[in-house]
Coordinates of C-alpha atoms and ligand atoms in Angstrom, one line a residue:
M19 CA 175.6 153.4 230.6
K20 CA 177.0 155.8 228.1
P21 CA 179.3 154.1 225.5
H22 CA 182.9 155.4 225.2
G23 CA 184.3 157.2 222.2
I24 CA 181.1 158.7 220.7
K25 CA 180.8 162.4 220.1
D26 CA 177.1 162.6 219.1
P27 CA 175.3 163.5 222.4
Y28 CA 172.1 161.8 221.3
S29 CA 173.6 158.5 220.1
Y30 CA 172.0 156.9 223.3
P31 CA 168.9 157.7 225.3
T32 CA 169.2 161.1 226.9
F33 CA 167.1 162.6 229.7
L34 CA 166.4 166.2 228.8
I35 CA 165.0 169.0 231.0
N36 CA 163.6 172.2 229.8
E37 CA 164.9 174.7 232.4
Q38 CA 162.5 177.4 231.4
I39 CA 159.4 175.2 231.8
C40 CA 160.8 173.8 235.0
G41 CA 161.3 177.3 236.4
Q42 CA 157.7 178.2 235.5
N43 CA 156.4 175.1 237.2
I44 CA 158.4 175.9 240.4
H45 CA 157.3 179.5 240.3
H46 CA 153.6 178.7 239.8
M47 CA 153.5 176.2 242.7
A48 CA 155.5 178.5 245.0
E49 CA 153.1 181.3 244.2
K50 CA 150.1 179.1 244.9
A51 CA 151.6 178.2 248.3
R52 CA 152.3 181.8 249.0
A53 CA 148.7 182.9 248.0
N54 CA 147.3 180.2 250.3
K55 CA 149.7 181.0 253.2
L56 CA 151.1 177.5 253.0
I57 CA 154.5 176.2 253.9
F58 CA 156.0 175.0 250.6
R59 CA 158.2 171.9 251.2
P60 CA 158.6 170.4 247.7
H61 CA 159.5 166.7 247.4
F62 CA 163.0 166.4 245.9
K63 CA 162.6 162.7 245.0
T64 CA 161.4 163.6 241.6
H65 CA 164.5 165.3 240.4
Q66 CA 167.1 164.2 243.0
S67 CA 169.4 166.8 241.5
V68 CA 171.4 169.4 243.4
E69 CA 171.3 171.7 240.4
V70 CA 167.5 171.5 240.1
G71 CA 167.4 172.0 243.8
E72 CA 169.1 175.4 243.3
W73 CA 166.3 176.5 240.9
F74 CA 163.9 175.9 243.9
R75 CA 166.2 177.9 246.2
R76 CA 166.0 180.8 243.7
A77 CA 162.2 180.7 244.1
G78 CA 162.6 181.2 247.8
V79 CA 162.3 177.5 248.9
T80 CA 164.2 176.7 252.2
A81 CA 162.4 173.5 253.4
I82 CA 162.4 170.3 251.4
T83 CA 161.0 166.7 251.5
V84 CA 163.0 163.6 250.6
S85 CA 162.0 159.9 250.5
S86 CA 165.1 158.3 251.9
V87 CA 167.9 158.9 254.4
S88 CA 170.5 158.8 251.6
M89 CA 168.6 161.5 249.8
A90 CA 168.5 163.6 253.0
Q91 CA 172.3 163.2 253.2
Q92 CA 172.7 164.2 249.6
F93 CA 170.8 167.4 250.0
A94 CA 172.2 168.2 253.5
A95 CA 175.6 168.1 251.9
A96 CA 174.3 170.5 249.3
G97 CA 173.4 173.0 252.0
W98 CA 169.7 172.2 252.7
Q99 CA 169.0 172.8 256.4
D100 CA 165.4 171.9 256.8
I101 CA 164.5 168.4 255.6
T102 CA 161.6 166.0 256.1
I103 CA 162.2 162.4 255.3
A104 CA 158.6 161.5 254.2
F105 CA 159.0 157.7 254.6
P106 CA 158.2 155.9 257.8
L107 CA 161.2 155.6 260.0
N108 CA 163.4 152.6 259.2
L109 CA 164.8 151.4 262.6
R110 CA 168.0 150.2 260.9
E111 CA 169.0 153.8 259.9
I112 CA 169.0 155.5 263.3
D113 CA 172.8 156.1 263.3
A114 CA 172.5 158.0 260.0
I115 CA 169.4 159.9 261.3
N116 CA 171.5 161.0 264.4
Q117 CA 174.2 162.3 262.1
L118 CA 171.7 164.2 260.1
A119 CA 169.9 165.6 263.2
E120 CA 173.2 166.9 264.5
T121 CA 173.6 169.2 261.5
V122 CA 170.1 170.0 260.0
S123 CA 166.6 170.6 261.2
L124 CA 165.2 167.1 260.5
N125 CA 161.7 165.6 260.6
V126 CA 160.9 161.9 260.4
L127 CA 157.7 160.0 260.1
F128 CA 156.1 157.4 262.4
D129 CA 153.2 155.2 261.7
M130 CA 153.9 152.6 264.4
P131 CA 154.7 153.0 268.1
E132 CA 157.8 150.8 267.6
Q133 CA 159.4 153.4 265.4
A134 CA 158.7 156.2 267.9
D135 CA 160.0 154.0 270.8
G136 CA 163.1 152.9 268.8
L137 CA 164.1 156.5 268.0
A138 CA 163.2 157.9 271.4
V139 CA 165.8 155.7 273.1
K140 CA 168.6 156.4 270.6
I141 CA 168.1 160.0 269.5
K142 CA 171.0 162.3 270.4
Y143 CA 170.0 165.6 268.9
P144 CA 166.7 167.4 268.6
A145 CA 164.4 166.2 265.8
G146 CA 160.8 166.6 264.7
F147 CA 158.3 163.9 263.9
F148 CA 155.1 163.7 262.0
I149 CA 152.5 160.9 262.4
K150 CA 151.7 159.6 258.9
I151 CA 148.0 159.2 258.3
D152 CA 146.4 156.9 255.8
V153 CA 143.7 158.9 254.1
G154 CA 142.7 156.2 251.6
H155 CA 145.9 155.3 249.6
H156 CA 146.5 152.3 251.9
R157 CA 150.3 152.3 251.4
A158 CA 151.4 153.5 254.8
G159 CA 150.0 155.4 257.7
V160 CA 147.7 155.2 260.7
L161 CA 144.0 155.3 259.9
P162 CA 142.6 158.7 261.0
T163 CA 140.1 157.0 263.3
D164 CA 142.7 155.0 265.1
F165 CA 143.3 157.3 268.1
E166 CA 144.6 154.4 270.1
T167 CA 147.6 154.0 267.8
I168 CA 148.1 157.8 267.5
D169 CA 148.2 158.1 271.3
T170 CA 150.5 155.2 271.7
I171 CA 152.9 156.7 269.2
L172 CA 152.8 160.0 271.0
S173 CA 153.6 158.4 274.4
A174 CA 156.3 156.2 272.8
A175 CA 158.0 159.3 271.4
G176 CA 158.4 160.6 274.9
S177 CA 161.9 162.1 274.6
D178 CA 162.7 165.7 275.2
L179 CA 164.7 165.6 272.0
L180 CA 161.7 164.6 269.9
Q181 CA 159.1 167.2 269.0
F182 CA 155.7 166.3 267.6
R183 CA 155.2 168.5 264.4
G184 CA 151.8 167.3 263.3
F185 CA 149.9 165.1 260.9
L186 CA 151.2 164.3 257.4
T187 CA 149.7 162.3 254.5
H188 CA 150.1 161.5 250.8
A189 CA 146.8 161.1 249.1
G190 CA 148.2 158.9 246.4
Q191 CA 144.8 157.6 245.5
T192 CA 144.4 160.7 243.3
Y193 CA 146.5 158.8 240.7
S194 CA 143.6 156.4 240.2
A195 CA 141.0 159.1 239.9
K196 CA 138.9 159.2 236.8
S197 CA 138.2 162.9 236.7
R198 CA 139.4 166.3 238.0
E199 CA 136.3 166.4 240.2
E200 CA 137.3 163.1 241.8
I201 CA 140.8 164.5 242.5
L202 CA 139.3 167.6 244.1
N203 CA 136.9 165.5 246.2
I204 CA 139.9 163.5 247.5
H205 CA 141.7 166.7 248.2
R206 CA 138.7 168.2 250.2
K207 CA 138.3 164.9 252.1
T208 CA 142.0 164.7 252.9
S209 CA 142.1 168.3 254.1
A210 CA 139.0 167.8 256.3
I211 CA 140.6 164.6 257.9
L212 CA 143.9 166.3 258.7
F213 CA 142.2 169.4 260.0
S214 CA 140.0 167.4 262.3
L215 CA 143.0 165.5 263.7
K216 CA 144.9 168.8 264.3
Q217 CA 141.9 170.2 266.1
N218 CA 141.9 167.1 268.4
Y219 CA 145.5 167.5 269.4
I220 CA 146.3 171.2 269.1
Q221 CA 145.5 172.0 272.8
K222 CA 148.0 169.4 274.0
F223 CA 150.6 170.1 271.2
P224 CA 150.4 173.8 270.2
G225 CA 152.1 174.5 266.9
I226 CA 151.4 171.2 265.2
I227 CA 150.6 171.5 261.5
T228 CA 148.9 169.5 258.7
S229 CA 151.0 168.5 255.7
T230 CA 149.8 167.0 252.4
G231 CA 151.2 166.9 248.9
D232 CA 150.4 164.9 245.9
T233 CA 150.9 166.7 242.5
P234 CA 147.4 166.1 241.2
S235 CA 145.7 167.7 244.2
C236 CA 148.2 170.5 244.5
S237 CA 148.0 171.3 240.8
L238 CA 144.2 171.3 240.5
A239 CA 143.1 172.7 243.9
E240 CA 142.8 176.5 244.4
Y241 CA 141.9 176.3 248.0
F242 CA 143.7 174.5 250.8
T243 CA 141.4 175.0 253.8
G244 CA 142.7 173.1 256.8
I245 CA 146.2 172.5 255.3
D246 CA 149.3 174.2 256.5
E247 CA 152.0 172.6 254.3
I248 CA 152.2 171.1 250.8
R249 CA 154.9 168.7 249.5
P250 CA 154.3 168.0 245.8
G251 CA 157.3 166.7 243.8
N252 CA 156.3 165.5 240.4
F253 CA 155.0 169.0 239.3
V254 CA 158.6 170.1 238.7
Y255 CA 158.6 168.0 235.5
Y256 CA 155.0 166.7 235.2
D257 CA 154.6 163.7 232.7
L258 CA 152.2 161.7 230.7
M259 CA 150.4 160.4 233.7
Q260 CA 149.7 163.9 235.0
L261 CA 148.6 165.0 231.5
R262 CA 146.1 162.1 231.5
L263 CA 144.8 163.0 234.9
G264 CA 144.4 166.6 233.8
S265 CA 146.9 168.0 236.4
C266 CA 148.9 169.7 233.7
R267 CA 148.9 170.9 230.1
F268 CA 151.3 169.5 227.6
E269 CA 153.2 172.8 227.6
Q270 CA 154.0 172.3 231.3
I271 CA 155.8 169.0 230.8
A272 CA 159.5 169.8 231.5
A273 CA 161.3 166.5 230.9
A274 CA 161.6 164.0 228.0
V275 CA 163.9 161.3 227.0
V276 CA 165.5 161.7 223.5
C277 CA 166.0 158.4 221.8
P278 CA 167.5 157.3 218.5
V279 CA 165.2 155.5 216.0
V280 CA 167.0 152.2 215.3
S281 CA 164.6 150.3 212.9
V282 CA 161.3 150.9 211.2
Y283 CA 158.6 148.3 210.3
P284 CA 156.2 149.9 207.8
A285 CA 154.3 146.6 207.3
R286 CA 153.1 146.6 210.9
N287 CA 153.2 150.4 211.4
E288 CA 155.7 150.2 214.2
A289 CA 159.3 151.4 214.9
L290 CA 162.0 150.5 217.3
I291 CA 163.9 153.0 219.4
Y292 CA 167.0 152.7 221.6
G293 CA 165.2 153.3 224.8
G294 CA 163.7 150.7 227.1
A295 CA 162.7 149.9 230.7
V296 CA 166.2 150.8 232.0
H297 CA 165.6 154.3 230.7
L298 CA 161.9 154.9 231.1
S299 CA 160.8 152.3 233.8
K300 CA 158.0 149.8 233.2
E301 CA 155.3 152.3 234.4
S302 CA 152.4 152.5 232.0
I303 CA 149.0 154.1 231.6
I304 CA 146.1 152.2 230.0
N305 CA 144.7 153.4 226.7
A306 CA 141.0 153.6 226.0
D307 CA 141.2 150.2 224.2
G308 CA 142.7 148.6 227.2
S309 CA 146.3 148.4 225.8
K310 CA 149.3 149.6 227.8
N311 CA 151.1 152.9 226.9
F312 CA 154.7 153.3 228.1
G313 CA 155.3 156.8 226.8
L314 CA 154.3 159.2 224.0
I315 CA 156.6 159.7 221.0
V316 CA 156.9 163.3 219.8
P317 CA 159.1 165.0 217.3
F318 CA 162.5 166.4 218.4
I319 CA 163.6 169.4 216.4
D320 CA 166.5 171.8 217.0
G321 CA 167.1 170.5 220.5
K322 CA 163.5 170.8 221.6
W323 CA 160.6 168.3 221.8
Q324 CA 157.4 169.3 220.0
K325 CA 153.7 168.8 220.5
P326 CA 152.5 165.3 219.6
E327 CA 151.6 164.7 215.9
G328 CA 149.2 161.8 216.8
D329 CA 148.8 158.8 219.0
D330 CA 152.4 157.6 218.5
S331 CA 152.6 155.6 221.7
L332 CA 155.2 153.2 223.1
V333 CA 153.3 149.9 223.1
S334 CA 156.1 147.6 224.5
L335 CA 159.3 147.9 226.4
S336 CA 162.1 145.5 227.1
Q337 CA 165.4 146.2 228.8
E338 CA 166.9 148.5 226.1
H339 CA 164.3 148.3 223.3
G340 CA 161.0 150.3 222.9
I341 CA 158.4 149.6 220.2
F342 CA 156.1 152.4 219.2
K343 CA 153.0 152.5 217.0
T344 CA 153.5 154.9 214.1
D345 CA 150.1 156.4 214.1
S346 CA 150.8 159.8 212.6
H347 CA 152.1 160.8 209.1
W348 CA 155.2 162.2 210.8
A349 CA 156.0 158.9 212.6
R350 CA 155.5 156.9 209.4
S351 CA 158.2 159.1 207.7
L352 CA 160.8 158.3 210.3
K353 CA 164.0 156.6 209.3
P354 CA 166.8 154.8 211.2
G355 CA 169.1 157.3 212.7
D356 CA 166.4 159.9 213.3
L357 CA 165.8 161.2 216.8
V358 CA 162.4 161.2 218.7
A359 CA 161.5 162.4 222.2
V360 CA 159.6 160.2 224.6
I361 CA 157.3 161.9 227.1
P362 CA 157.7 159.5 230.0
V363 CA 154.7 158.1 231.8
H364 CA 156.3 158.8 235.2
S365 CA 159.1 161.4 235.2
C366 CA 160.2 160.6 238.8
L367 CA 161.2 157.1 237.7
A368 CA 162.7 158.1 234.4
A369 CA 164.8 160.9 236.2
N370 CA 165.9 158.4 238.8
L371 CA 167.1 156.0 236.1
F372 CA 169.3 158.7 234.6
R373 CA 170.2 160.3 238.0
I374 CA 171.6 163.7 237.0
A375 CA 174.1 165.3 239.4
Ligands
LIG163 N1 154.9 163.0 250.0 C1 155.0 161.7 250.0 C2 155.0 161.0 251.3 C3 155.1 161.0 248.8 O1 155.2 159.6 248.9 C4 155.1 161.7 247.6 C5 155.2 160.9 246.4 O2 155.1 159.7 246.3 C6 155.0 163.0 247.6 C7 154.9 163.7 248.8 C8 154.9 163.8 246.3 O3 153.8 163.5 245.6 P1 153.8 163.6 244.0 O4 154.7 162.6 243.5 O5 152.4 163.3 243.6 O6 154.3 165.0 243.6

């Protein structure tokens, strides 16, 4: 919460977006989709911002992905007409889904026959559905070999108002990959799995598509054989996790959290910032020595964050406090009252914590 009565805009942690870099990231991914003849349906859960959504619209985007019914409502109200809720259908939200389906072209996800059955009996307006496939992330989805469940979902969704749109996945296991080659291998395997499923069902359901979309795969892959639609989200800002995975360069990171330095502790080469888990989340990456890294501290000069001066990493976070290691000469010269920028580990979570309009 912003305190009252303070004029200095950086007196408390501030989520900053570089519009130019953001625009370049959007343009680059939109061009990649165009070059590969893919439907580009970016995930808006990263930014959750109507304004950033408009930057996508300027790049020609008309179809979007969201991760909740409330997010679908937010963007439908902002004029988005083609929305996929890429989260398995929650049977307790069918009323809201009906309201959305009345006004926008809506797609939902099933990974259990009960969801298909539950919606089929209550749906009042035309809607599309994808079957969510688990290609190895093991978070949600039907295993690609489980034809029995796929067929049962298809029969359970037997309403004239429900149209089968195809097979959708999120290969989130790319986030645990150890190399770019491993990410590309996951991408190739994912594409082959979805394509084979589509081949199995295309005769019966002409027009079905394959949809995938994790930022590491979409950023690194040049070819998308077997894929019809991509839905990356994180690429709009990128972050420290993506930098570590090799999905982006530092220059492509479009969001940072500006934090005041509160105290410095030269005896232990550490400093304290106003910036904690409520601003950055507790997401971490693991350093080579096994320690946790909650964000990278970089200089903030003339309203812009700069390249890192060294390994000035956030080593611990509590609710409002962050402690960072002052590795570089620059970090050791910091004084209370100075400003630093934190490159967040996971920009989706940091953006969500600040929730810009
Ligand atoms: N689609 C689904 C179903 C997701 O869960 C996510 C992210 O969690 C995405 C797309 C976007 O992936 P990323 O965050 O890697 O851009």
